[in-house]
Amino acid sequence: MSRTAVAFSPVMPVISLPMFMAEDIDRFSAAEVRQAICAWVGESRMDMADALVAAGLAMYPDSQDILVMGALVAEVNQDWAQAQDCLERLVTVQGDAVSAEVLHHLVRVLRCRGAYFNAFIHAEKAILRFSQHLGLIQAHTELAELLESVPVHVAPEAQVS
């Protein structure tokens, strides 16, 4: 098994990316693991990318590199629970430095999970920080319209005897 993959492009120089198996992870940095995940995705080997994400999250649970790749691979696989977990952990790790794009991905993932109210709340908070982000504005608007169109069922109060 080759340890590197060579990407060819008519415009860009040849780049060598590390490609290794999950059992080799302890010999590589979080940044190298991220690059290997990218290489496996580029080879359409989502099974290998998934394995590296799992190993990377175990080895580097607070690595922004691994959390970002974990979220993206999970989104490609439509594993919304995994994507949400990675994004929520990433928000915690980044703290006040969290980007609008991370928050936008979180809102989209929550929406894909059918957690419309939570997605709306996250979008609303994100817009307070990133008022010019078009994706967040659009998501917030769409979620507000969606929530307005949902009928609310109120159960009658139980009678107290």
mmCIF file of C-alpha atoms in Angstrom:
data_model
loop_
_atom_site.group_PDB
_atom_site.id
_atom_site.type_symbol
_atom_site.label_atom_id
_atom_site.label_comp_id
_atom_site.label_asym_id
_atom_site.label_seq_id
_atom_site.Cartn_x
_atom_site.Cartn_y
_atom_site.Cartn_z
ATOM 1 C CA MET A 1 0.000 0.000 0.000
ATOM 2 C CA SER A 2 1.425 3.365 -1.014
ATOM 3 C CA ARG A 3 1.888 5.954 1.702
ATOM 4 C CA THR A 4 1.381 8.912 -0.620
ATOM 5 C CA ALA A 5 -0.960 9.854 -3.391
ATOM 6 C CA VAL A 6 0.095 12.238 -6.079
ATOM 7 C CA ALA A 7 -2.516 14.717 -7.307
ATOM 8 C CA PHE A 8 -2.055 15.912 -10.892
ATOM 9 C CA SER A 9 -3.426 19.193 -12.159
ATOM 10 C CA PRO A 10 -2.616 21.117 -15.336
ATOM 11 C CA VAL A 11 -2.590 24.317 -13.299
ATOM 12 C CA MET A 12 -1.131 23.347 -9.943
ATOM 13 C CA PRO A 13 2.208 21.740 -9.097
ATOM 14 C CA VAL A 14 2.300 18.076 -8.104
ATOM 15 C CA ILE A 15 1.363 17.701 -4.433
ATOM 16 C CA SER A 16 2.129 14.626 -2.395
ATOM 17 C CA LEU A 17 -0.516 13.843 0.211
ATOM 18 C CA PRO A 18 -0.035 11.259 2.949
ATOM 19 C CA MET A 19 -2.287 8.217 2.613
ATOM 20 C CA PHE A 20 -2.147 5.732 5.445
ATOM 21 C CA MET A 21 -4.348 3.322 7.326
ATOM 22 C CA ALA A 22 -6.162 4.041 10.592
ATOM 23 C CA GLU A 23 -3.848 1.708 12.535
ATOM 24 C CA ASP A 24 -0.896 3.954 11.582
ATOM 25 C CA ILE A 25 -2.484 7.086 13.032
ATOM 26 C CA ASP A 26 -0.341 7.360 16.155
ATOM 27 C CA ARG A 27 2.695 8.185 13.998
ATOM 28 C CA PHE A 28 1.094 11.242 12.388
ATOM 29 C CA SER A 29 0.020 14.719 13.486
ATOM 30 C CA ALA A 30 -3.575 15.898 13.331
ATOM 31 C CA ALA A 31 -2.717 17.989 10.243
ATOM 32 C CA GLU A 32 -1.267 14.917 8.503
ATOM 33 C CA VAL A 33 -4.362 12.901 9.428
ATOM 34 C CA ARG A 34 -6.513 15.668 7.899
ATOM 35 C CA GLN A 35 -4.457 15.505 4.705
ATOM 36 C CA ALA A 36 -4.784 11.714 4.581
ATOM 37 C CA ILE A 37 -8.555 11.969 5.014
ATOM 38 C CA CYS A 38 -8.626 14.435 2.118
ATOM 39 C CA ALA A 39 -6.545 12.061 0.009
ATOM 40 C CA TRP A 40 -8.876 9.119 0.690
ATOM 41 C CA VAL A 41 -11.923 11.241 -0.117
ATOM 42 C CA GLY A 42 -10.189 12.313 -3.332
ATOM 43 C CA GLU A 43 -9.748 8.652 -4.200
ATOM 44 C CA SER A 44 -13.475 8.066 -3.489
ATOM 45 C CA ARG A 45 -12.531 5.744 -0.638
ATOM 46 C CA MET A 46 -15.043 6.946 1.913
ATOM 47 C CA ASP A 47 -14.565 3.742 3.913
ATOM 48 C CA MET A 48 -10.921 4.655 4.504
ATOM 49 C CA ALA A 49 -11.793 8.303 5.166
ATOM 50 C CA ASP A 50 -14.409 7.214 7.722
ATOM 51 C CA ALA A 51 -11.910 4.936 9.458
ATOM 52 C CA LEU A 52 -9.347 7.732 9.655
ATOM 53 C CA VAL A 53 -11.946 10.179 10.959
ATOM 54 C CA ALA A 54 -12.900 7.740 13.730
ATOM 55 C CA ALA A 55 -9.268 7.080 14.618
ATOM 56 C CA GLY A 56 -8.430 10.775 14.372
ATOM 57 C CA LEU A 57 -11.276 11.748 16.694
ATOM 58 C CA ALA A 58 -10.090 9.141 19.201
ATOM 59 C CA MET A 59 -6.470 10.301 19.004
ATOM 60 C CA TYR A 60 -7.067 14.055 18.668
ATOM 61 C CA PRO A 61 -10.558 14.732 20.096
ATOM 62 C CA ASP A 62 -10.081 18.516 20.263
ATOM 63 C CA SER A 63 -8.251 18.982 16.961
ATOM 64 C CA GLN A 64 -9.932 21.531 14.735
ATOM 65 C CA ASP A 65 -8.414 19.785 11.707
ATOM 66 C CA ILE A 66 -10.001 16.452 12.611
ATOM 67 C CA LEU A 67 -13.331 17.912 13.750
ATOM 68 C CA VAL A 68 -13.712 19.847 10.489
ATOM 69 C CA MET A 69 -12.922 16.788 8.384
ATOM 70 C CA GLY A 70 -15.148 14.615 10.557
ATOM 71 C CA ALA A 71 -18.046 16.992 9.996
ATOM 72 C CA LEU A 72 -17.460 17.237 6.252
ATOM 73 C CA VAL A 73 -17.106 13.483 5.737
ATOM 74 C CA ALA A 74 -20.228 12.916 7.840
ATOM 75 C CA GLU A 75 -22.123 15.480 5.747
ATOM 76 C CA VAL A 76 -21.065 13.736 2.529
ATOM 77 C CA ASN A 77 -22.274 10.443 4.033
ATOM 78 C CA GLN A 78 -25.453 12.146 5.284
ATOM 79 C CA ASP A 79 -24.617 10.985 8.801
ATOM 80 C CA TRP A 80 -26.262 13.994 10.384
ATOM 81 C CA ALA A 81 -25.759 12.844 13.983
ATOM 82 C CA GLN A 82 -21.987 12.505 13.470
ATOM 83 C CA ALA A 83 -21.844 15.829 11.621
ATOM 84 C CA GLN A 84 -23.743 17.545 14.435
ATOM 85 C CA ASP A 85 -21.457 16.031 17.066
ATOM 86 C CA CYS A 86 -18.303 17.150 15.246
ATOM 87 C CA LEU A 87 -19.649 20.643 14.596
ATOM 88 C CA GLU A 88 -20.848 21.168 18.163
ATOM 89 C CA ARG A 89 -17.458 20.037 19.469
ATOM 90 C CA LEU A 90 -15.765 22.353 16.963
ATOM 91 C CA VAL A 91 -17.876 25.303 18.158
ATOM 92 C CA THR A 92 -16.807 24.521 21.730
ATOM 93 C CA VAL A 93 -13.126 24.202 20.784
ATOM 94 C CA GLN A 94 -13.137 27.419 18.735
ATOM 95 C CA GLY A 95 -15.094 29.380 21.324
ATOM 96 C CA ASP A 96 -15.257 33.077 20.478
ATOM 97 C CA ALA A 97 -13.165 32.471 17.348
ATOM 98 C CA VAL A 98 -15.852 30.294 15.725
ATOM 99 C CA SER A 99 -16.449 31.220 12.104
ATOM 100 C CA ALA A 100 -19.677 31.995 10.314
ATOM 101 C CA GLU A 101 -19.096 28.978 8.051
ATOM 102 C CA VAL A 102 -18.926 26.564 10.981
ATOM 103 C CA LEU A 103 -22.165 27.988 12.370
ATOM 104 C CA HIS A 104 -23.768 27.845 8.926
ATOM 105 C CA HIS A 105 -22.834 24.164 8.589
ATOM 106 C CA LEU A 106 -24.259 23.482 12.045
ATOM 107 C CA VAL A 107 -27.556 25.150 11.117
ATOM 108 C CA ARG A 108 -27.735 23.128 7.882
ATOM 109 C CA VAL A 109 -26.990 19.864 9.674
ATOM 110 C CA LEU A 110 -29.625 20.556 12.327
ATOM 111 C CA ARG A 111 -32.098 21.279 9.563
ATOM 112 C CA CYS A 112 -31.203 18.037 7.794
ATOM 113 C CA ARG A 113 -31.836 16.207 11.075
ATOM 114 C CA GLY A 114 -35.283 17.760 11.251
ATOM 115 C CA ALA A 115 -34.376 19.826 14.325
ATOM 116 C CA TYR A 116 -35.918 22.943 12.825
ATOM 117 C CA PHE A 117 -36.432 24.890 16.040
ATOM 118 C CA ASN A 118 -32.844 24.260 17.200
ATOM 119 C CA ALA A 119 -31.578 25.188 13.744
ATOM 120 C CA PHE A 120 -33.607 28.414 13.897
ATOM 121 C CA ILE A 121 -32.224 29.291 17.357
ATOM 122 C CA HIS A 122 -28.641 28.650 16.202
ATOM 123 C CA ALA A 123 -29.211 30.700 13.033
ATOM 124 C CA GLU A 124 -30.661 33.559 15.061
ATOM 125 C CA LYS A 125 -27.679 33.614 17.426
ATOM 126 C CA ALA A 126 -25.229 33.338 14.528
ATOM 127 C CA ILE A 127 -26.795 36.283 12.707
ATOM 128 C CA LEU A 128 -26.221 38.459 15.748
ATOM 129 C CA ARG A 129 -22.475 37.870 15.284
ATOM 130 C CA PHE A 130 -22.341 37.586 11.498
ATOM 131 C CA SER A 131 -25.096 39.882 10.274
ATOM 132 C CA GLN A 132 -23.767 40.012 6.696
ATOM 133 C CA HIS A 133 -23.404 36.252 6.109
ATOM 134 C CA LEU A 134 -25.834 35.516 3.271
ATOM 135 C CA GLY A 135 -26.078 31.794 3.990
ATOM 136 C CA LEU A 136 -27.037 32.382 7.611
ATOM 137 C CA ILE A 137 -29.543 35.064 6.628
ATOM 138 C CA GLN A 138 -31.149 32.770 4.066
ATOM 139 C CA ALA A 139 -31.241 29.812 6.476
ATOM 140 C CA HIS A 140 -32.779 31.974 9.199
ATOM 141 C CA THR A 141 -35.436 33.319 6.818
ATOM 142 C CA GLU A 142 -36.322 29.855 5.504
ATOM 143 C CA LEU A 143 -36.490 28.375 8.999
ATOM 144 C CA ALA A 144 -38.654 31.259 10.258
ATOM 145 C CA GLU A 145 -41.094 30.692 7.373
ATOM 146 C CA LEU A 146 -41.072 26.953 7.982
ATOM 147 C CA LEU A 147 -41.771 27.327 11.684
ATOM 148 C CA GLU A 148 -44.575 29.840 11.022
ATOM 149 C CA SER A 149 -46.272 27.350 8.702
ATOM 150 C CA VAL A 150 -46.279 24.518 11.233
ATOM 151 C CA PRO A 151 -49.544 24.272 13.160
ATOM 152 C CA VAL A 152 -49.158 24.245 16.886
ATOM 153 C CA HIS A 153 -51.161 21.617 18.720
ATOM 154 C CA VAL A 154 -51.936 22.508 22.284
ATOM 155 C CA ALA A 155 -53.172 19.743 24.509
ATOM 156 C CA PRO A 156 -56.005 20.725 26.798
ATOM 157 C CA GLU A 157 -54.932 21.204 30.391
ATOM 158 C CA ALA A 158 -55.636 18.313 32.682
ATOM 159 C CA GLN A 159 -58.464 18.948 35.039
ATOM 160 C CA VAL A 160 -57.445 19.184 38.641
ATOM 161 C CA SER A 161 -59.771 17.285 40.939
#
